[in-house]
Short mmCIF file of C-alpha atoms in Angstrom, two decimals:
data_model
loop_
_atom_site.label_atom_id
_atom_site.label_comp_id
_atom_site.label_asym_id
_atom_site.label_seq_id
_atom_site.Cartn_x
_atom_site.Cartn_y
_atom_site.Cartn_z
CA MET A 1 25.96 -5.53 70.17
CA LYS A 2 26.64 -3.67 67.10
CA PHE A 3 25.25 -0.13 67.06
CA SER A 4 24.21 -0.04 63.44
CA VAL A 5 20.59 -0.82 61.66
CA LEU A 6 22.33 -3.38 59.45
CA HIS A 7 22.12 -5.61 62.63
CA ARG A 8 18.52 -4.47 63.42
CA HIS A 9 16.54 -7.80 62.80
CA GLU A 10 19.15 -10.26 64.62
CA GLN A 11 19.21 -7.71 67.51
CA ILE A 12 15.24 -7.51 67.77
CA ASP A 13 15.07 -11.48 68.06
CA ARG A 14 17.68 -11.57 70.61
CA ALA A 15 16.20 -8.71 72.76
CA SER A 16 12.56 -10.04 72.07
CA ASP A 17 13.95 -13.29 73.91
CA GLU A 18 15.57 -11.82 76.90
CA THR A 19 13.98 -10.44 80.36
CA PHE A 20 16.04 -7.28 81.07
CA ASP A 21 16.52 -5.78 84.18
CA LEU A 22 15.61 -2.33 82.79
CA LEU A 23 13.54 -1.08 80.06
CA VAL A 24 13.83 2.68 79.14
CA ILE A 25 11.31 4.43 77.04
CA GLY A 26 12.95 7.62 75.23
CA GLY A 27 16.43 7.97 73.62
CA GLY A 28 17.20 11.69 74.35
CA ILE A 29 19.84 12.79 76.71
CA THR A 30 17.86 11.61 79.76
CA GLY A 31 17.18 7.99 78.48
CA ALA A 32 20.86 7.88 77.18
CA GLY A 33 22.47 8.67 80.41
CA ILE A 34 20.14 6.23 82.16
CA ALA A 35 20.91 3.40 80.00
CA LEU A 36 24.87 4.16 80.63
CA ASP A 37 24.75 4.31 84.39
CA ALA A 38 22.57 1.19 84.73
CA ALA A 39 24.54 -0.92 82.02
CA ALA A 40 27.77 0.44 83.95
CA ARG A 41 26.45 -0.92 87.30
CA GLY A 42 25.78 -4.53 85.51
CA LEU A 43 22.05 -4.15 84.75
CA SER A 44 20.96 -5.60 81.44
CA VAL A 45 19.26 -2.93 79.27
CA VAL A 46 16.93 -2.49 76.73
CA LEU A 47 16.09 1.24 75.35
CA LEU A 48 13.12 2.09 72.96
CA GLU A 49 12.99 5.49 71.00
CA MET A 50 10.00 6.17 68.85
CA GLN A 51 12.10 8.57 66.48
CA ASP A 52 15.83 9.00 66.13
CA PHE A 53 17.72 9.34 69.10
CA ALA A 54 18.00 12.89 70.30
CA GLU A 55 15.43 13.72 67.66
CA GLY A 56 13.23 15.76 70.41
CA THR A 57 14.59 18.19 72.64
CA SER A 58 18.04 16.89 72.85
CA SER A 59 19.14 17.99 69.25
CA ARG A 60 17.15 21.34 69.62
CA SER A 61 18.61 23.30 72.42
CA THR A 62 20.64 26.19 72.85
CA LYS A 63 23.66 23.89 72.40
CA LEU A 64 25.32 24.91 75.81
CA VAL A 65 26.23 22.77 78.71
CA HIS A 66 26.05 25.65 81.12
CA GLY A 67 26.12 25.99 84.94
CA GLY A 68 22.75 27.65 85.48
CA LEU A 69 23.59 31.11 85.78
CA ARG A 70 19.99 32.19 85.09
CA TYR A 71 19.00 30.10 88.21
CA LEU A 72 20.77 32.40 90.50
CA LYS A 73 18.26 35.20 89.66
CA GLN A 74 15.54 33.01 90.85
CA PHE A 75 17.62 32.17 93.87
CA GLU A 76 17.96 28.54 93.06
CA ILE A 77 21.08 27.93 94.95
CA LYS A 78 21.31 24.12 94.98
CA GLU A 79 20.48 24.05 91.51
CA VAL A 80 23.49 26.38 90.43
CA ALA A 81 25.97 24.40 92.59
CA GLU A 82 24.78 21.19 91.45
CA LEU A 83 24.74 22.07 87.56
CA GLY A 84 28.24 23.75 87.99
CA ARG A 85 29.80 20.54 89.15
CA GLU A 86 27.92 18.63 86.80
CA ARG A 87 29.32 20.65 83.84
CA ALA A 88 32.73 20.02 84.73
CA ILE A 89 32.03 16.11 84.57
CA VAL A 90 30.55 16.26 81.41
CA TYR A 91 33.59 18.20 80.07
CA GLU A 92 36.00 15.79 81.35
CA ASN A 93 34.35 12.91 80.27
CA GLY A 94 33.72 14.38 76.63
CA PRO A 95 35.78 17.20 75.79
CA HIS A 96 35.28 16.49 72.01
CA VAL A 97 31.68 17.66 72.47
CA THR A 98 31.91 20.34 74.74
CA THR A 99 34.17 23.50 74.41
CA PRO A 100 34.92 26.36 76.82
CA VAL A 101 34.01 29.56 75.70
CA TRP A 102 34.05 33.11 77.13
CA MET A 103 30.83 34.67 77.43
CA LEU A 104 30.35 38.29 77.71
CA LEU A 105 27.33 39.70 79.63
CA PRO A 106 27.03 43.52 78.72
CA PHE A 107 25.05 45.55 81.20
CA HIS A 108 23.46 48.72 80.28
CA LYS A 109 21.56 51.62 82.37
CA GLY A 110 18.27 50.13 83.29
CA GLY A 111 19.00 46.67 82.17
CA THR A 112 18.51 43.53 84.04
CA PHE A 113 22.12 43.83 85.46
CA GLY A 114 23.82 46.63 86.76
CA LYS A 115 27.48 46.63 87.48
CA PHE A 116 27.31 45.79 90.97
CA THR A 117 24.97 43.01 90.69
CA THR A 118 26.75 41.48 87.71
CA ALA A 119 30.21 41.29 89.63
CA LEU A 120 28.44 39.87 92.61
CA GLY A 121 26.21 37.23 90.71
CA LEU A 122 29.45 36.06 88.80
CA LYS A 123 31.52 35.77 91.94
CA VAL A 124 28.84 34.05 93.95
CA TYR A 125 28.36 31.87 90.67
CA ASP A 126 32.07 31.06 90.47
CA VAL A 127 31.91 29.96 94.21
CA LEU A 128 28.67 27.76 93.91
CA ALA A 129 29.39 26.22 90.45
CA GLY A 130 33.08 25.42 91.84
CA VAL A 131 34.62 27.30 88.60
CA LYS A 132 38.37 26.29 88.18
CA LYS A 133 40.86 29.29 88.72
CA GLY A 134 41.61 29.81 84.97
CA GLU A 135 37.81 30.02 83.85
CA ARG A 136 36.87 32.80 86.72
CA ARG A 137 34.72 35.61 85.60
CA PHE A 138 36.46 39.16 85.37
CA MET A 139 34.87 42.42 84.61
CA LEU A 140 35.31 45.20 82.08
CA SER A 141 34.75 49.00 81.55
CA LYS A 142 32.65 50.31 78.93
CA GLU A 143 35.58 50.62 76.59
CA GLU A 144 37.06 47.14 77.22
CA THR A 145 33.39 45.69 76.34
CA MET A 146 33.40 47.73 73.27
CA GLU A 147 36.66 46.55 72.39
CA ARG A 148 36.00 42.88 73.09
CA GLU A 149 32.63 42.95 70.99
CA PRO A 150 32.29 46.13 68.91
CA LEU A 151 28.65 45.15 67.64
CA VAL A 152 27.36 45.60 71.11
CA LYS A 153 25.00 48.54 71.77
CA ARG A 154 27.02 51.48 72.81
CA ASP A 155 23.92 53.75 74.18
CA GLU A 156 23.95 53.64 77.83
CA LEU A 157 26.65 50.79 78.18
CA LEU A 158 28.16 50.55 81.47
CA GLY A 159 30.48 47.60 80.96
CA GLY A 160 30.24 43.93 80.99
CA GLY A 161 31.13 40.63 82.99
CA VAL A 162 33.03 37.70 81.32
CA TYR A 163 32.41 34.29 82.57
CA VAL A 164 32.80 30.68 80.98
CA GLU A 165 30.08 28.54 79.25
CA TYR A 166 30.41 25.02 77.63
CA ARG A 167 29.39 25.10 74.10
CA THR A 168 28.10 21.72 72.71
CA ASP A 169 26.48 19.86 70.02
CA ASP A 170 23.69 18.38 72.09
CA ALA A 171 22.67 15.70 69.66
CA ARG A 172 26.41 14.42 69.30
CA LEU A 173 26.52 14.23 73.24
CA THR A 174 23.65 12.15 73.23
CA ILE A 175 24.70 10.02 70.68
CA GLU A 176 28.08 9.38 72.12
CA VAL A 177 26.52 8.57 75.76
CA LEU A 178 24.30 6.01 73.75
CA LYS A 179 27.51 4.47 72.12
CA ALA A 180 29.11 4.33 75.70
CA ALA A 181 25.95 2.45 76.89
CA ASN A 182 25.96 0.30 73.98
CA GLU A 183 29.55 -0.50 74.49
CA ARG A 184 28.72 -1.73 78.04
CA GLY A 185 25.94 -4.07 76.55
CA ALA A 186 22.77 -1.91 76.42
CA VAL A 187 20.64 -2.91 73.54
CA LEU A 188 19.49 0.46 71.85
CA PHE A 189 16.69 0.84 69.01
CA ASN A 190 15.83 3.91 67.68
CA TYR A 191 12.28 4.07 65.35
CA MET A 192 10.66 1.61 67.87
CA LYS A 193 7.81 3.03 69.46
CA ALA A 194 6.21 1.85 72.53
CA VAL A 195 2.48 1.49 72.19
CA ASP A 196 1.42 -0.45 75.09
CA ILE A 197 2.55 -1.39 78.65
CA ASN A 198 1.47 -4.81 80.45
CA THR A 199 2.18 -4.77 84.09
CA ASN A 200 0.05 -7.96 84.65
CA ASN A 201 2.83 -10.39 85.17
CA LEU A 202 4.53 -10.42 88.50
CA ALA A 203 7.84 -11.62 87.37
CA PHE A 204 8.19 -8.97 84.76
CA LYS A 205 6.66 -5.90 82.67
CA GLU A 206 5.77 -6.31 79.05
CA VAL A 207 6.05 -3.34 76.38
CA ALA A 208 4.58 -3.82 73.11
CA ALA A 209 6.57 -1.79 70.54
CA GLU A 210 5.99 -0.86 66.87
CA ASP A 211 9.13 -0.79 64.58
CA VAL A 212 8.38 2.35 62.41
CA LEU A 213 10.78 1.21 59.75
CA THR A 214 8.78 -2.03 59.11
CA GLY A 215 5.53 -1.57 60.64
CA ASN A 216 6.17 -4.96 62.42
CA ARG A 217 5.28 -5.23 66.22
CA HIS A 218 7.54 -6.56 68.94
CA THR A 219 7.46 -7.66 72.78
CA PHE A 220 10.10 -6.74 75.05
CA LYS A 221 9.99 -7.85 78.60
CA ALA A 222 11.84 -5.99 81.57
CA ARG A 223 11.65 -6.17 85.38
CA LYS A 224 11.67 -2.40 85.66
CA ILE A 225 10.48 0.38 83.20
CA VAL A 226 11.67 3.93 83.33
CA ASN A 227 9.52 6.42 81.30
CA ALA A 228 12.18 9.08 79.94
CA ALA A 229 10.09 10.32 76.81
CA GLY A 230 10.57 13.95 77.22
CA PRO A 231 7.81 16.08 75.85
CA TRP A 232 5.85 12.55 75.54
CA VAL A 233 6.10 11.51 79.11
CA ASP A 234 2.37 12.22 79.60
CA GLU A 235 1.64 9.90 76.21
CA VAL A 236 3.37 6.98 77.96
CA ARG A 237 1.88 7.41 81.27
CA LYS A 238 -1.43 7.14 79.52
CA MET A 239 -0.45 3.49 78.29
CA ASP A 240 -0.02 2.67 82.24
CA GLY A 241 -3.22 4.33 83.45
CA GLU A 242 -4.66 7.87 83.55
CA VAL A 243 -2.61 10.89 83.88
CA THR A 244 -3.15 12.29 87.49
CA GLY A 245 -1.36 14.54 89.67
CA LYS A 246 1.67 16.58 87.92
CA HIS A 247 1.55 16.85 84.42
CA LEU A 248 3.67 18.35 81.55
CA ILE A 249 3.27 21.63 79.77
CA LEU A 250 5.60 22.49 76.92
CA SER A 251 7.75 25.16 76.09
CA LYS A 252 8.65 26.07 72.53
CA GLY A 253 12.41 27.69 71.92
CA VAL A 254 13.49 28.87 68.34
CA HIS A 255 16.99 29.61 67.21
CA VAL A 256 18.20 31.29 63.95
CA VAL A 257 21.42 31.24 62.22
CA PHE A 258 23.36 33.61 60.34
CA ASP A 259 26.73 33.63 58.14
CA GLN A 260 29.40 35.38 59.94
CA ALA A 261 29.94 37.66 56.99
CA ASP A 262 26.55 38.96 57.76
CA PHE A 263 26.48 38.87 61.71
CA PRO A 264 30.45 39.22 62.32
CA LEU A 265 29.95 38.29 66.11
CA LYS A 266 33.68 37.93 67.81
CA GLN A 267 32.53 37.02 71.15
CA ALA A 268 29.60 34.74 72.64
CA ILE A 269 27.00 37.23 74.40
CA TYR A 270 24.35 36.70 76.78
CA PHE A 271 22.08 39.83 76.81
CA ASP A 272 19.09 41.71 77.67
CA THR A 273 15.85 41.74 75.23
CA GLN A 274 13.36 44.65 75.55
CA ASP A 275 10.90 42.30 77.53
CA GLY A 276 13.58 41.60 80.41
CA ARG A 277 14.31 38.01 78.86
CA MET A 278 18.12 36.99 78.36
CA VAL A 279 18.77 35.61 74.98
CA PHE A 280 22.24 34.15 73.67
CA ALA A 281 24.10 34.96 70.71
CA ILE A 282 26.87 32.65 69.90
CA PRO A 283 29.74 32.71 66.92
CA ARG A 284 30.24 28.72 65.86
CA GLU A 285 32.06 27.67 62.95
CA GLY A 286 31.71 30.48 60.29
CA LYS A 287 27.95 31.18 61.80
CA THR A 288 26.24 33.07 64.43
CA TYR A 289 23.27 31.74 66.06
CA VAL A 290 20.85 33.36 68.31
CA GLY A 291 18.14 32.01 70.76
CA THR A 292 15.90 31.22 72.30
CA THR A 293 12.43 32.04 72.64
CA ASP A 294 10.28 30.91 75.23
CA THR A 295 6.46 30.53 74.50
CA PHE A 296 3.97 28.05 75.63
CA HIS A 297 3.49 25.24 72.94
CA GLU A 298 0.24 23.16 72.32
CA GLY A 299 -0.14 20.28 70.02
CA ASP A 300 2.12 17.36 68.85
CA PRO A 301 5.89 18.29 69.74
CA LYS A 302 6.92 16.78 66.24
CA ASP A 303 5.02 19.57 64.68
CA MET A 304 7.08 22.51 65.35
CA LYS A 305 8.67 24.97 63.29
CA ALA A 306 9.81 28.70 63.59
CA GLU A 307 6.87 31.06 63.26
CA GLN A 308 6.85 34.30 62.10
CA SER A 309 6.36 35.47 65.70
CA ASP A 310 9.42 33.59 66.78
CA ILE A 311 11.30 35.11 63.89
CA ASP A 312 10.18 38.69 64.54
CA TYR A 313 11.10 38.27 68.16
CA LEU A 314 14.73 37.35 67.68
CA LEU A 315 15.24 39.86 64.91
CA ASN A 316 13.98 42.55 67.32
CA ALA A 317 16.15 41.22 70.21
CA ILE A 318 19.18 41.38 67.70
CA ALA A 319 18.21 45.09 66.64
CA TYR A 320 18.30 46.18 70.25
CA MET A 321 21.44 44.80 71.29
CA PHE A 322 23.46 44.78 67.96
CA PRO A 323 21.84 47.82 66.17
CA THR A 324 24.58 48.50 63.81
CA THR A 325 24.20 44.70 62.00
CA ASN A 326 20.91 45.93 60.32
CA LEU A 327 20.04 42.41 59.90
CA THR A 328 16.66 41.01 58.08
CA GLN A 329 14.85 37.96 57.57
CA GLU A 330 16.75 37.49 54.18
CA HIS A 331 19.92 37.28 56.11
CA ILE A 332 18.68 34.22 58.35
CA GLU A 333 20.26 30.58 56.68
CA SER A 334 18.11 28.40 58.81
CA THR A 335 16.18 27.93 61.92
CA TRP A 336 15.51 25.20 64.31
CA ALA A 337 12.62 25.07 66.87
CA GLY A 338 12.66 22.57 69.92
CA VAL A 339 10.26 21.96 72.66
CA ARG A 340 11.19 21.84 76.49
CA PRO A 341 9.00 19.47 78.74
CA LEU A 342 8.17 21.39 81.83
CA ILE A 343 6.43 20.14 84.92
CA HIS A 344 3.13 22.66 85.24
CA GLU A 345 3.21 25.33 87.72
CA GLU A 346 -0.08 27.43 87.84
CA GLY A 347 0.12 31.06 86.99
CA LYS A 348 3.84 30.95 85.86
CA ASP A 349 5.32 31.82 82.33
CA PRO A 350 7.68 29.53 80.46
CA SER A 351 10.53 31.34 81.89
CA GLU A 352 9.62 31.38 85.40
CA ILE A 353 8.94 27.74 85.51
CA SER A 354 11.74 25.60 87.43
CA ARG A 355 13.88 23.24 85.14
CA LYS A 356 14.19 20.98 88.23
CA ASP A 357 13.78 17.16 87.60
CA GLU A 358 11.12 15.37 89.31
CA ILE A 359 10.65 11.52 89.72
CA TRP A 360 7.40 9.63 90.47
CA GLN A 361 6.15 6.21 90.30
CA SER A 362 2.76 4.83 89.50
CA SER A 363 0.71 2.28 91.19
CA THR A 364 1.96 -0.27 88.58
CA GLY A 365 5.46 0.43 89.30
CA VAL A 366 6.33 2.34 86.22
CA ILE A 367 8.86 5.11 87.15
CA THR A 368 8.64 8.52 85.16
CA ILE A 369 11.19 11.20 85.11
CA ALA A 370 10.66 14.49 83.80
CA GLY A 371 12.06 18.29 83.85
CA GLY A 372 15.61 18.66 84.33
CA LYS A 373 18.42 20.36 81.96
CA LEU A 374 21.01 18.74 79.60
CA THR A 375 23.76 19.61 81.82
CA GLY A 376 22.31 17.60 84.65
CA TYR A 377 21.74 14.29 82.60
CA ARG A 378 24.22 12.22 84.57
CA LYS A 379 22.88 13.24 88.00
CA MET A 380 19.42 12.59 86.85
CA ALA A 381 20.44 9.12 85.63
CA GLU A 382 22.26 8.45 88.90
CA LYS A 383 19.10 9.06 90.96
CA ILE A 384 16.77 6.90 88.83
CA VAL A 385 19.21 4.05 88.74
CA ASP A 386 19.84 4.30 92.57
CA LEU A 387 16.04 3.79 92.91
CA ILE A 388 15.97 0.83 90.44
CA VAL A 389 18.80 -0.81 92.14
CA LYS A 390 17.59 -0.78 95.17
CA GLN A 391 14.19 -2.17 94.26
CA LEU A 392 15.80 -5.01 92.26
CA GLU A 393 17.93 -5.76 95.21
CA GLY A 394 15.35 -5.86 97.53
CA GLU A 395 12.71 -7.87 95.19
CA TYR A 396 15.16 -10.27 93.56
CA GLY A 397 18.07 -10.52 95.78
CA LYS A 398 20.42 -9.25 93.01
CA THR A 399 23.63 -6.88 93.61
CA TYR A 400 25.05 -4.29 91.51
CA ARG A 401 27.83 -2.01 91.21
CA ALA A 402 27.85 1.49 92.33
CA CYS A 403 27.47 4.41 90.30
CA SER A 404 30.64 5.10 88.43
CA THR A 405 29.68 7.63 85.53
CA LYS A 406 31.46 10.54 86.99
CA LYS A 407 34.57 8.90 85.87
CA ILE A 408 33.40 7.09 82.85
CA PRO A 409 34.37 8.71 79.34
CA ILE A 410 31.79 8.69 76.63
CA SER A 411 32.47 7.19 73.30
CA GLY A 412 35.18 9.55 71.86
CA GLY A 413 36.29 10.71 75.14
CA ASP A 414 38.89 8.21 76.17
CA LEU A 415 42.17 10.18 76.44
CA SER A 416 43.66 7.76 78.79
CA GLY A 417 46.71 7.17 75.98
CA SER A 418 47.14 11.04 75.76
CA LYS A 419 47.96 13.66 78.29
CA HIS A 420 45.93 16.64 76.68
CA PHE A 421 42.89 16.98 74.17
CA GLU A 422 44.58 19.55 72.08
CA THR A 423 47.73 17.30 71.74
CA TYR A 424 45.44 14.51 70.68
CA ILE A 425 43.74 16.88 68.04
CA GLN A 426 46.90 18.06 66.58
CA GLN A 427 48.22 14.38 66.48
CA SER A 428 44.67 13.39 64.80
CA ILE A 429 45.29 16.27 62.37
CA GLN A 430 48.40 14.85 60.68
CA LYS A 431 46.45 11.43 60.38
CA GLY A 432 43.75 13.09 58.40
CA ARG A 433 46.22 15.04 56.21
CA SER A 434 48.23 11.97 55.41
CA GLN A 435 44.87 10.51 54.21
CA GLY A 436 44.47 13.19 52.00
CA LEU A 437 42.18 15.46 54.01
CA THR A 438 43.06 19.23 54.40
CA GLU A 439 44.11 20.49 57.74
CA LYS A 440 40.84 22.07 58.31
CA GLU A 441 38.79 18.86 57.41
CA SER A 442 40.97 16.82 59.75
CA GLU A 443 40.75 19.36 62.68
CA ARG A 444 36.94 19.42 61.93
CA LEU A 445 36.39 15.39 62.28
CA ALA A 446 39.13 15.27 65.23
CA ARG A 447 36.97 17.81 67.19
CA LEU A 448 33.68 16.01 66.37
CA TYR A 449 34.51 12.28 66.85
CA GLY A 450 37.52 12.62 69.68
CA THR A 451 39.15 9.32 69.95
CA ASN A 452 36.99 7.49 67.56
CA ILE A 453 38.81 9.51 64.78
CA ASP A 454 40.82 6.51 63.62
CA LEU A 455 37.53 4.60 62.97
CA VAL A 456 36.32 7.39 60.93
CA LEU A 457 39.33 7.78 59.00
CA ASN A 458 39.11 3.80 58.14
CA TYR A 459 36.28 4.87 55.79
CA ILE A 460 38.24 7.38 53.64
CA LYS A 461 38.25 6.63 50.13
CA ASP A 462 37.98 8.47 46.85
CA ALA A 463 34.02 8.62 46.24
CA ALA A 464 33.19 10.08 43.04
CA SER A 465 29.72 11.30 44.20
CA LEU A 466 30.78 12.82 47.52
CA PRO A 467 33.83 14.47 49.16
CA ASN A 468 35.92 12.13 51.07
CA MET A 469 35.50 13.69 54.36
CA LEU A 470 31.72 13.44 54.01
CA TYR A 471 31.75 10.01 52.61
CA ALA A 472 33.82 8.61 55.71
CA GLN A 473 31.31 10.40 57.90
CA LEU A 474 28.40 8.97 56.31
CA LEU A 475 30.08 5.24 56.40
CA TYR A 476 30.91 6.02 60.03
CA SER A 477 27.66 6.73 60.94
CA ILE A 478 25.83 3.86 59.41
CA HIS A 479 28.27 1.35 60.62
CA HIS A 480 28.80 2.94 64.28
CA GLU A 481 25.93 5.51 65.07
CA SER A 482 22.71 3.69 64.12
CA VAL A 483 21.66 6.13 61.26
CA ALA A 484 18.66 4.85 59.47
CA LYS A 485 17.46 7.66 57.59
CA PRO A 486 19.05 10.94 55.78
CA VAL A 487 17.53 13.14 58.17
CA ASP A 488 19.33 11.30 61.01
CA PHE A 489 22.73 11.94 59.22
CA PHE A 490 22.27 15.48 58.17
CA VAL A 491 20.37 16.78 61.19
CA ARG A 492 21.69 14.75 64.21
CA ARG A 493 24.80 12.94 63.61
CA THR A 494 26.55 16.24 61.61
CA GLY A 495 24.52 19.26 62.46
CA ALA A 496 24.66 20.43 58.93
CA LEU A 497 21.19 21.23 58.31
CA PHE A 498 21.56 23.71 61.02
CA PHE A 499 25.15 24.86 60.60
CA ASP A 500 25.84 24.04 56.85
CA ILE A 501 22.25 24.03 54.81
CA ALA A 502 24.01 24.61 51.48
CA ALA A 503 26.16 21.54 51.95
CA VAL A 504 23.01 19.45 52.60
CA GLU A 505 21.15 20.67 49.45
CA ALA A 506 24.19 20.26 47.32
CA HIS A 507 25.19 16.68 48.77
CA LYS A 508 21.86 15.37 49.39
CA ASP A 509 21.12 13.03 46.42
CA ALA A 510 24.36 11.36 46.63
CA VAL A 511 23.73 10.73 50.28
CA ILE A 512 20.53 9.36 49.64
CA ASP A 513 21.66 7.03 46.69
CA GLU A 514 24.61 6.03 48.82
CA MET A 515 22.32 4.81 51.79
CA GLN A 516 20.05 2.93 49.46
CA ARG A 517 22.84 0.98 48.15
CA ILE A 518 24.04 0.05 51.49
CA LEU A 519 20.71 -0.44 53.49
CA GLY A 520 18.87 -2.01 50.44
CA TRP A 521 15.85 0.61 50.46
CA LYS A 522 13.05 -0.39 47.98
CA GLU A 523 12.19 2.76 45.70
CA GLU A 524 9.15 3.58 47.81
CA GLU A 525 11.46 3.72 50.84
CA LYS A 526 13.99 5.88 49.32
CA LEU A 527 11.06 8.29 48.14
CA ARG A 528 9.56 8.35 51.58
CA TYR A 529 12.94 9.01 53.21
CA THR A 530 13.72 11.80 50.53
CA GLU A 531 10.34 13.53 51.14
CA GLU A 532 11.18 13.66 54.83
CA LEU A 533 14.48 15.26 54.29
CA GLU A 534 13.06 17.70 51.91
CA ALA A 535 10.59 18.61 54.49
CA GLU A 536 13.05 19.28 57.30
CA ILE A 537 15.09 21.59 55.02
CA THR A 538 11.80 23.52 54.13
CA ASN A 539 11.03 23.59 57.61
CA ALA A 540 14.68 24.91 58.38
CA LYS A 541 14.33 27.89 56.16
CA VAL A 542 12.56 31.01 57.11
#
């Protein structure tokens, strides 16, 4: 099944005629992980996402596959150990979308962490998370801390601890997991909104869905349904009956992005704020981004942007820890706002609510998973699919393979023919240069697409309206990554809206024209998609 909207109609027709073992509602990282695990075990799978893949929480996180150091403070020992193990697996299976970075944890007099607690906490973290020898923590004196990052507040600085986190592109991680599921036979639809669930038939369940791109309705049949809709989990539950017992509460997180010329951070930092929360400041490809806020959110998760209070909070946090930067709102290039679905716990602030995932099943048999962390997506999927396989084997006498996702590279991560990722990168740079790209462009593409780089380079050509590199990315994303709209390309396939908004504004018209040519949009469709992109650009700006 080709992962492209160019083949959407024929895929819908085929999928409408089939009875699948599993139907997944939700195309974020949780749904993507479930689709891959199930397909790898031999289940037939269809996945429905009402927006673009990764459009909700899974493209608007702090973009870290981290081991859960914050949970050590809350004595969630099991959580730390599991997340540490899973972080290593995510990296091994997708080194092109996960990058180890040294994180500095400075400690000041009267702060959340002191010298002893930092040293002890990071040591325990190394043990629990199974941190490899070359990435274990080390401690710094005040002078060494200042040398490592001169922008850190000097007043009452006592020293720092350094440990490894894994930076990621959350949306690309989700897309690569989906592509790996697709390669194993999973049928995946973005812009396909589930609107009704019918569980009256004993042999299978039916989900009625609206094609958001055309307005047409379709029905998909499956023996089992999993609700992995993230912030919209409770909305899906309402289709299956009343929402009783546990329910979601939404937490809003905002990040701001600066050019490194304005915020020349050398070193990723995890730091105290004045209210005792912890915030990240992370350099990335010529930018520095800072976040996140953590406040309750009411209303539609789609209608979310950075408010003035969010901007003020982060600017105050930056001024507190990096007082010489003198950053103002005018220095902010772009922002993003995301929502985290949490399982409600009475009387707790958002930062205090556990991020543990939970699974429950309705009286009609629909299985729901909520909560959890990006880092733990694979393990969450394993638990869900274990449950589904047990039921299918008991009810239908079917047999399936055991979970194998620990050892399955995601799309772009299969380095079986190369000894080392960095060696592969250097080889790919030479290929890119032979096609007329600069060394910087070649490296950028190689690190973004991993072992899919040859496919991307196949689309290199002299395009009068677009730079060669951007043209190749656009064509690859249309033919191999199910891009349907300009916002899909600029936000979730390239991240450009967050980290290079000037390039989006410079090339948006040419990209839209090219997409219209390839996808055959009518003028009213082109206008609608153009307005959607303009709205996203406006929301990203302060």
